Amino acid sequence: MITYNTDGVRMPSIRRRETTAWIRRVAATYGRRVGEVGYMFVNDERILEVNNEYLGHDYYTDIITFDYCEGDTLNGDLVISLDTVRTNALKFGKDYDEELHRVIIHGILHLCGINDKGPGEREIMEAAENRALALRTETAK
């Protein structure tokens, strides 16, 4: 089950049923199935608190992924700052909706085992995000 919740912000205008189908489709391309995945949409202040409390990091970020996967089943909590998503959309000249969905799937890709911190990993993650966004377009048709 995939849940979508908020803390201190309004729920973004995403089509939950379509987004859930898309997430399941992307997970399946990695041989995974979705178990319990919870999205929490927050503001910058809250994500900074989470980053400090759980990771010891003192900076803003667009997403924090807590991985509770078991075998091929994706389980996790994903905390997304809508403020940072909006800032990044402007910074990179992207549509807000596209940037939001890129971040939504970014967390799922982490749960699928794709990293983005080491040498060359960012490019691998970006390619995976782009493939997933293409699947979103196909799923919406």
Coordinates of N, CA, C and O in Angstrom, one line a residue:
M1 N 0.8 -1.2 0.0 CA 0.0 0.0 0.0 C 0.9 1.2 0.0 O 1.9 1.3 0.7
I2 N 0.5 2.2 -0.8 CA 1.2 3.5 -0.8 C 0.3 4.6 -0.2 O -0.9 4.7 -0.6
T3 N 0.8 5.3 0.8 CA 0.0 6.3 1.4 C 0.7 7.7 1.1 O 1.9 7.8 1.0
Y4 N -0.2 8.7 1.1 CA 0.3 10.1 0.9 C -0.3 11.0 2.0 O -1.5 11.1 2.1
N5 N 0.6 11.6 2.7 CA 0.2 12.5 3.8 C 1.0 13.8 3.8 O 2.0 13.9 3.1
T6 N 0.6 14.7 4.7 CA 1.2 16.0 4.8 C 1.5 16.4 6.2 O 0.8 15.8 7.1
D7 N 2.4 17.2 6.4 CA 2.7 17.8 7.7 C 3.1 19.3 7.5 O 4.2 19.5 7.1
G8 N 2.2 20.2 7.8 CA 2.5 21.6 7.7 C 2.4 22.2 6.3 O 2.7 23.3 6.1
V9 N 1.9 21.4 5.3 CA 1.7 21.9 4.0 C 0.4 21.3 3.4 O -0.1 20.4 3.9
R10 N 0.0 22.0 2.3 CA -1.2 21.4 1.6 C -0.8 20.2 0.7 O 0.3 20.2 0.2
M11 N -1.7 19.3 0.6 CA -1.4 18.1 -0.3 C -1.1 18.6 -1.7 O -1.9 19.4 -2.2
P12 N 0.0 18.2 -2.3 CA 0.2 18.6 -3.7 C -0.8 18.0 -4.6 O -1.4 16.9 -4.3
S13 N -1.1 18.6 -5.7 CA -2.1 18.1 -6.6 C -1.5 17.0 -7.5 O -1.2 17.2 -8.6
I14 N -1.5 15.8 -6.9 CA -1.0 14.6 -7.6 C -2.2 13.7 -7.8 O -3.1 13.7 -6.9
R15 N -2.3 13.0 -8.8 CA -3.3 12.0 -9.0 C -2.8 10.7 -8.3 O -2.0 10.0 -8.9
R16 N -3.4 10.5 -7.2 CA -2.8 9.4 -6.3 C -3.0 8.0 -7.0 O -2.0 7.2 -6.9
R17 N -4.1 7.7 -7.6 CA -4.3 6.4 -8.2 C -3.3 6.2 -9.3 O -2.6 5.2 -9.4
E18 N -3.1 7.2 -10.2 CA -2.2 7.1 -11.3 C -0.8 7.1 -10.8 O 0.1 6.3 -11.4
T19 N -0.5 7.9 -9.8 CA 0.9 7.9 -9.3 C 1.2 6.6 -8.6 O 2.3 6.0 -8.8
T20 N 0.3 6.0 -7.9 CA 0.5 4.7 -7.3 C 0.8 3.6 -8.4 O 1.7 2.8 -8.3
A21 N 0.0 3.6 -9.5 CA 0.1 2.6 -10.6 C 1.5 2.8 -11.2 O 2.2 1.9 -11.5
W22 N 1.9 4.1 -11.4 CA 3.2 4.4 -12.0 C 4.4 3.9 -11.1 O 5.3 3.2 -11.6
I23 N 4.3 4.1 -9.8 CA 5.3 3.7 -8.9 C 5.4 2.1 -8.9 O 6.5 1.6 -9.0
R24 N 4.3 1.5 -8.9 CA 4.3 0.0 -9.0 C 4.9 -0.5 -10.3 O 5.7 -1.5 -10.3
R25 N 4.6 0.2 -11.4 CA 5.2 -0.1 -12.7 C 6.7 0.0 -12.7 O 7.5 -0.8 -13.2
V26 N 7.2 1.1 -12.1 CA 8.6 1.4 -12.1 C 9.3 0.3 -11.2 O 10.3 -0.3 -11.6
A27 N 8.7 0.0 -10.0 CA 9.3 -1.0 -9.2 C 9.4 -2.3 -9.9 O 10.4 -3.0 -9.8
A28 N 8.4 -2.7 -10.6 CA 8.4 -3.9 -11.4 C 9.5 -4.0 -12.4 O 10.0 -5.1 -12.6
T29 N 9.9 -2.9 -13.0 CA 11.0 -2.9 -13.9 C 12.3 -3.3 -13.2 O 13.3 -3.7 -13.9
Y30 N 12.4 -3.2 -11.9 CA 13.5 -3.6 -11.2 C 13.3 -4.9 -10.4 O 14.1 -5.3 -9.5
G31 N 12.3 -5.6 -10.8 CA 12.0 -6.9 -10.2 C 11.5 -6.8 -8.8 O 11.6 -7.7 -8.0
R32 N 10.9 -5.7 -8.5 CA 10.4 -5.4 -7.1 C 8.9 -5.2 -7.1 O 8.3 -4.9 -8.1
R33 N 8.4 -5.4 -5.9 CA 7.0 -5.1 -5.7 C 6.8 -4.2 -4.5 O 7.7 -4.1 -3.7
V34 N 5.7 -3.4 -4.5 CA 5.6 -2.4 -3.5 C 4.8 -3.0 -2.3 O 3.8 -3.6 -2.4
G35 N 5.4 -2.9 -1.1 CA 4.8 -3.3 0.1 C 4.2 -2.1 0.8 O 3.2 -1.5 0.3
E36 N 4.7 -1.6 1.9 CA 4.3 -0.4 2.6 C 5.2 0.7 2.3 O 6.3 0.8 2.8
V37 N 4.7 1.7 1.6 CA 5.5 2.9 1.2 C 4.7 4.1 1.7 O 3.5 4.2 1.2
G38 N 5.2 5.0 2.5 CA 4.5 6.1 2.9 C 5.3 7.4 2.5 O 6.4 7.6 2.8
Y39 N 4.5 8.3 1.8 CA 5.0 9.6 1.5 C 4.5 10.6 2.5 O 3.4 10.6 2.9
M40 N 5.4 11.5 2.9 CA 5.1 12.6 3.8 C 5.6 13.9 3.2 O 6.8 14.0 3.0
F41 N 4.7 14.7 2.8 CA 5.0 16.0 2.2 C 5.1 17.0 3.3 O 4.2 17.2 4.1
V42 N 6.3 17.8 3.3 CA 6.5 18.7 4.4 C 7.1 20.0 3.8 O 7.3 20.1 2.6
N43 N 7.4 21.0 4.7 CA 8.1 22.2 4.3 C 9.6 22.1 4.6 O 10.0 21.1 5.2
D44 N 10.3 23.1 4.2 CA 11.8 23.1 4.5 C 12.1 23.0 5.9 O 13.0 22.3 6.3
E45 N 11.4 23.7 6.8 CA 11.6 23.7 8.2 C 11.6 22.3 8.8 O 12.4 21.8 9.5
R46 N 10.5 21.6 8.4 CA 10.3 20.2 8.9 C 11.4 19.2 8.3 O 11.9 18.4 9.1
I47 N 11.7 19.3 7.0 CA 12.7 18.4 6.5 C 14.1 18.7 7.1 O 14.9 17.7 7.3
L48 N 14.4 19.9 7.5 CA 15.7 20.2 8.1 C 15.7 19.5 9.5 O 16.7 18.9 9.9
E49 N 14.5 19.6 10.2 CA 14.4 18.9 11.5 C 14.7 17.4 11.4 O 15.4 16.8 12.1
V50 N 14.0 16.8 10.4 CA 14.2 15.3 10.1 C 15.6 15.0 9.8 O 16.2 14.0 10.3
N51 N 16.2 15.8 8.9 CA 17.6 15.6 8.5 C 18.5 15.7 9.7 O 19.5 14.9 9.8
N52 N 18.3 16.7 10.6 CA 19.1 16.8 11.8 C 18.9 15.6 12.7 O 19.9 15.0 13.2
E53 N 17.7 15.3 13.0 CA 17.3 14.3 14.0 C 17.8 12.9 13.6 O 18.3 12.2 14.4
Y54 N 17.5 12.5 12.4 CA 17.7 11.1 12.0 C 19.0 10.9 11.3 O 19.6 9.8 11.3
L55 N 19.6 11.9 10.6 CA 20.8 11.7 9.8 C 22.0 12.5 10.3 O 23.1 12.4 9.8
G56 N 21.7 13.5 11.2 CA 22.8 14.3 11.7 C 23.3 15.3 10.7 O 24.4 15.8 10.8
H57 N 22.4 15.6 9.7 CA 22.8 16.6 8.6 C 22.1 17.9 8.9 O 20.9 17.9 9.2
D58 N 22.9 19.0 8.7 CA 22.3 20.3 9.0 C 22.1 21.1 7.7 O 22.8 22.1 7.5
Y59 N 21.3 20.5 6.8 CA 21.0 21.2 5.5 C 19.7 20.8 5.0 O 19.1 19.7 5.4
Y60 N 19.2 21.6 4.1 CA 17.9 21.3 3.4 C 18.1 20.3 2.3 O 19.2 20.2 1.7
T61 N 17.1 19.5 2.0 CA 17.2 18.6 0.9 C 15.7 18.4 0.4 O 14.8 18.8 1.0
D62 N 15.6 17.8 -0.8 CA 14.3 17.6 -1.4 C 13.6 16.4 -0.9 O 12.4 16.3 -0.7
I63 N 14.4 15.3 -0.6 CA 13.8 14.1 -0.1 C 14.8 13.4 0.8 O 16.0 13.4 0.6
I64 N 14.2 12.7 1.8 CA 14.9 11.8 2.7 C 14.2 10.5 2.6 O 12.9 10.4 2.7
T65 N 14.9 9.4 2.3 CA 14.3 8.1 2.1 C 14.8 7.2 3.3 O 16.0 7.0 3.5
F66 N 13.8 6.6 4.0 CA 14.0 5.6 5.0 C 13.7 4.3 4.5 O 12.5 4.0 4.1
D67 N 14.7 3.4 4.3 CA 14.6 2.1 3.7 C 14.3 1.0 4.7 O 15.1 0.8 5.6
Y68 N 13.1 0.4 4.5 CA 12.8 -0.8 5.4 C 12.5 -2.0 4.5 O 11.7 -2.9 4.8
C69 N 13.1 -2.1 3.3 CA 12.9 -3.1 2.3 C 13.2 -4.5 2.9 O 14.1 -4.6 3.7
E70 N 12.4 -5.5 2.4 CA 12.6 -6.9 2.8 C 12.6 -7.7 1.5 O 11.6 -7.8 0.9
G71 N 13.8 -8.2 1.2 CA 13.9 -9.0 -0.1 C 13.5 -8.1 -1.3 O 14.1 -7.0 -1.4
D72 N 12.6 -8.6 -2.1 CA 12.2 -7.9 -3.3 C 11.0 -6.9 -3.0 O 10.4 -6.4 -4.0
T73 N 10.6 -6.8 -1.8 CA 9.5 -6.0 -1.4 C 9.9 -4.6 -0.9 O 10.7 -4.5 0.0
L74 N 9.4 -3.5 -1.6 CA 9.8 -2.2 -1.2 C 9.0 -1.7 0.0 O 7.7 -1.7 -0.1
N75 N 9.6 -1.3 1.0 CA 9.0 -0.8 2.2 C 9.8 0.4 2.6 O 11.1 0.4 2.6
G76 N 9.2 1.6 2.9 CA 9.9 2.7 3.3 C 9.1 3.9 3.5 O 7.9 4.0 3.2
D77 N 9.7 4.9 4.2 CA 9.1 6.2 4.4 C 9.9 7.2 3.6 O 11.1 7.2 3.7
L78 N 9.2 8.1 2.9 CA 9.8 9.1 2.0 C 9.3 10.5 2.4 O 8.1 10.7 2.4
V79 N 10.2 11.3 2.9 CA 9.8 12.6 3.3 C 10.3 13.6 2.3 O 11.5 13.7 1.9
I80 N 9.3 14.4 1.7 CA 9.6 15.3 0.6 C 9.3 16.7 1.0 O 8.2 17.0 1.4
S81 N 10.3 17.6 0.8 CA 10.1 19.1 1.1 C 9.5 19.7 -0.2 O 10.2 19.8 -1.2
L82 N 8.3 20.1 -0.1 CA 7.7 20.8 -1.3 C 8.3 22.2 -1.5 O 8.4 22.6 -2.7
D83 N 8.9 22.8 -0.5 CA 9.6 24.1 -0.7 C 10.8 23.8 -1.5 O 11.1 24.6 -2.5
T84 N 11.6 22.8 -1.2 CA 12.8 22.6 -1.9 C 12.5 22.1 -3.4 O 13.2 22.5 -4.3
V85 N 11.5 21.3 -3.5 CA 11.0 20.9 -4.9 C 10.7 22.1 -5.7 O 11.2 22.2 -6.9
R86 N 10.0 23.1 -5.1 CA 9.7 24.3 -5.9 C 10.9 25.1 -6.2 O 11.1 25.6 -7.3
T87 N 11.8 25.3 -5.2 CA 13.1 26.0 -5.4 C 13.9 25.3 -6.5 O 14.5 26.0 -7.4
N88 N 14.0 24.0 -6.5 CA 14.8 23.3 -7.5 C 14.2 23.4 -8.9 O 14.9 23.5 -9.9
A89 N 12.8 23.4 -9.0 CA 12.2 23.5 -10.3 C 12.6 24.8 -10.9 O 12.9 24.9 -12.1
L90 N 12.5 25.9 -10.1 CA 12.9 27.2 -10.6 C 14.4 27.3 -11.0 O 14.8 27.8 -12.0
K91 N 15.2 26.7 -10.1 CA 16.7 26.7 -10.3 C 17.1 26.0 -11.6 O 18.0 26.4 -12.3
F92 N 16.4 24.9 -11.8 CA 16.8 24.0 -13.0 C 15.9 24.3 -14.2 O 16.0 23.6 -15.2
G93 N 15.0 25.3 -14.1 CA 14.1 25.6 -15.2 C 13.1 24.5 -15.6 O 12.8 24.3 -16.8
K94 N 12.7 23.8 -14.6 CA 11.7 22.7 -14.8 C 10.3 23.0 -14.3 O 10.2 23.9 -13.5
D95 N 9.4 22.3 -14.9 CA 8.0 22.4 -14.5 C 7.9 21.9 -13.0 O 8.5 20.8 -12.8
Y96 N 7.2 22.5 -12.2 CA 7.0 22.1 -10.8 C 6.5 20.6 -10.7 O 7.0 19.8 -10.0
D97 N 5.5 20.3 -11.5 CA 4.9 19.0 -11.5 C 5.9 17.9 -11.9 O 6.0 16.9 -11.3
E98 N 6.7 18.2 -12.9 CA 7.7 17.3 -13.3 C 8.7 17.1 -12.3 O 9.2 16.0 -12.0
E99 N 9.2 18.2 -11.6 CA 10.2 18.1 -10.6 C 9.6 17.3 -9.4 O 10.3 16.5 -8.8
L100 N 8.4 17.5 -9.0 CA 7.8 16.8 -7.9 C 7.7 15.3 -8.2 O 8.1 14.5 -7.4
H101 N 7.3 14.9 -9.4 CA 7.3 13.5 -9.8 C 8.7 12.9 -9.9 O 8.9 11.7 -9.6
R102 N 9.7 13.7 -10.3 CA 11.1 13.2 -10.3 C 11.5 12.9 -8.9 O 12.1 11.8 -8.7
V103 N 11.1 13.7 -7.9 CA 11.5 13.5 -6.5 C 10.7 12.3 -6.0 O 11.3 11.5 -5.3
I104 N 9.5 12.2 -6.3 CA 8.6 11.1 -5.8 C 9.3 9.8 -6.3 O 9.4 8.8 -5.5
I105 N 9.7 9.7 -7.5 CA 10.3 8.4 -8.0 C 11.7 8.2 -7.6 O 12.2 7.1 -7.4
H106 N 12.4 9.3 -7.3 CA 13.8 9.3 -6.8 C 13.9 8.4 -5.6 O 14.8 7.5 -5.4
G107 N 12.9 8.6 -4.6 CA 12.9 7.8 -3.4 C 12.7 6.3 -3.7 O 13.3 5.5 -3.1
I108 N 11.8 6.0 -4.6 CA 11.5 4.7 -5.0 C 12.8 4.0 -5.6 O 13.1 2.9 -5.3
L109 N 13.5 4.8 -6.4 CA 14.7 4.3 -7.0 C 15.7 4.0 -6.0 O 16.5 3.0 -6.1
H110 N 15.8 4.8 -4.9 CA 16.7 4.5 -3.8 C 16.3 3.1 -3.2 O 17.1 2.3 -2.9
L111 N 15.0 2.9 -3.0 CA 14.5 1.7 -2.4 C 14.8 0.5 -3.3 O 15.0 -0.6 -2.8
C112 N 14.9 0.8 -4.6 CA 15.3 -0.3 -5.6 C 16.8 -0.6 -5.6 O 17.3 -1.4 -6.3
G113 N 17.5 0.2 -4.8 CA 19.0 0.0 -4.7 C 19.9 0.9 -5.5 O 21.1 0.7 -5.6
I114 N 19.3 2.0 -6.1 CA 20.1 2.9 -6.9 C 20.6 4.0 -6.0 O 19.8 4.6 -5.3
N115 N 21.9 4.3 -6.0 CA 22.5 5.3 -5.2 C 22.9 6.5 -6.0 O 22.9 6.4 -7.2
D116 N 23.2 7.6 -5.3 CA 23.6 8.8 -6.1 C 24.6 9.6 -5.4 O 24.8 10.8 -5.8
K117 N 25.4 9.1 -4.5 CA 26.4 9.8 -3.8 C 27.8 9.5 -4.3 O 28.7 10.4 -4.1
G118 N 28.1 8.3 -4.8 CA 29.4 8.0 -5.2 C 29.8 8.4 -6.6 O 28.9 8.9 -7.3
P119 N 31.0 8.2 -7.0 CA 31.5 8.5 -8.4 C 30.6 7.9 -9.4 O 30.4 6.7 -9.4
G120 N 30.1 8.7 -10.3 CA 29.3 8.2 -11.5 C 27.9 7.8 -11.1 O 27.1 7.5 -12.0
E121 N 27.5 7.7 -9.8 CA 26.2 7.3 -9.4 C 25.1 8.3 -9.8 O 24.0 7.9 -10.1
R122 N 25.4 9.6 -9.7 CA 24.4 10.6 -10.0 C 23.9 10.4 -11.4 O 22.7 10.6 -11.6
E123 N 24.8 10.2 -12.3 CA 24.4 10.0 -13.7 C 23.5 8.8 -13.9 O 22.5 8.8 -14.7
I124 N 23.8 7.7 -13.2 CA 23.0 6.5 -13.2 C 21.6 6.8 -12.7 O 20.6 6.4 -13.2
M125 N 21.5 7.5 -11.6 CA 20.2 7.9 -11.0 C 19.4 8.8 -11.9 O 18.2 8.5 -12.1
E126 N 20.1 9.8 -12.5 CA 19.4 10.7 -13.4 C 18.8 9.9 -14.6 O 17.7 10.1 -15.1
A127 N 19.6 9.0 -15.2 CA 19.1 8.1 -16.3 C 17.9 7.3 -15.8 O 16.9 7.2 -16.6
A128 N 17.9 6.7 -14.6 CA 16.8 5.9 -14.1 C 15.6 6.8 -13.9 O 14.5 6.4 -14.2
E129 N 15.8 8.0 -13.4 CA 14.7 9.0 -13.2 C 14.0 9.3 -14.5 O 12.8 9.3 -14.7
N130 N 14.9 9.5 -15.5 CA 14.3 9.9 -16.9 C 13.5 8.7 -17.5 O 12.5 8.9 -18.1
R131 N 14.0 7.5 -17.3 CA 13.3 6.3 -17.8 C 11.9 6.2 -17.0 O 10.9 5.9 -17.6
A132 N 12.0 6.4 -15.7 CA 10.8 6.4 -14.9 C 9.8 7.4 -15.3 O 8.6 7.2 -15.4
L133 N 10.2 8.6 -15.6 CA 9.3 9.7 -16.0 C 8.7 9.4 -17.3 O 7.6 9.7 -17.6
A134 N 9.5 8.8 -18.2 CA 8.9 8.3 -19.5 C 7.8 7.3 -19.3 O 6.8 7.3 -20.0
L135 N 8.0 6.4 -18.3 CA 6.9 5.4 -18.0 C 5.7 6.1 -17.4 O 4.6 5.7 -17.7
R136 N 5.9 7.2 -16.7 CA 4.8 7.9 -16.2 C 3.9 8.5 -17.3 O 2.7 8.4 -17.2
T137 N 4.5 9.0 -18.3 CA 3.8 9.5 -19.5 C 3.0 8.4 -20.1 O 1.9 8.6 -20.5
E138 N 3.6 7.2 -20.3 CA 3.0 6.1 -20.9 C 1.8 5.6 -20.0 O 0.8 5.3 -20.5
T139 N 2.0 5.6 -18.7 CA 1.0 5.1 -17.8 C -0.2 6.1 -17.8 O -1.4 5.6 -17.7
A140 N 0.0 7.4 -18.0 CA -1.1 8.4 -18.0 C -1.9 8.3 -19.2 O -3.0 8.8 -19.2
K141 N -1.4 7.7 -20.3 CA -2.2 7.6 -21.5 C -3.3 6.6 -21.5 O -3.4 5.7 -20.8

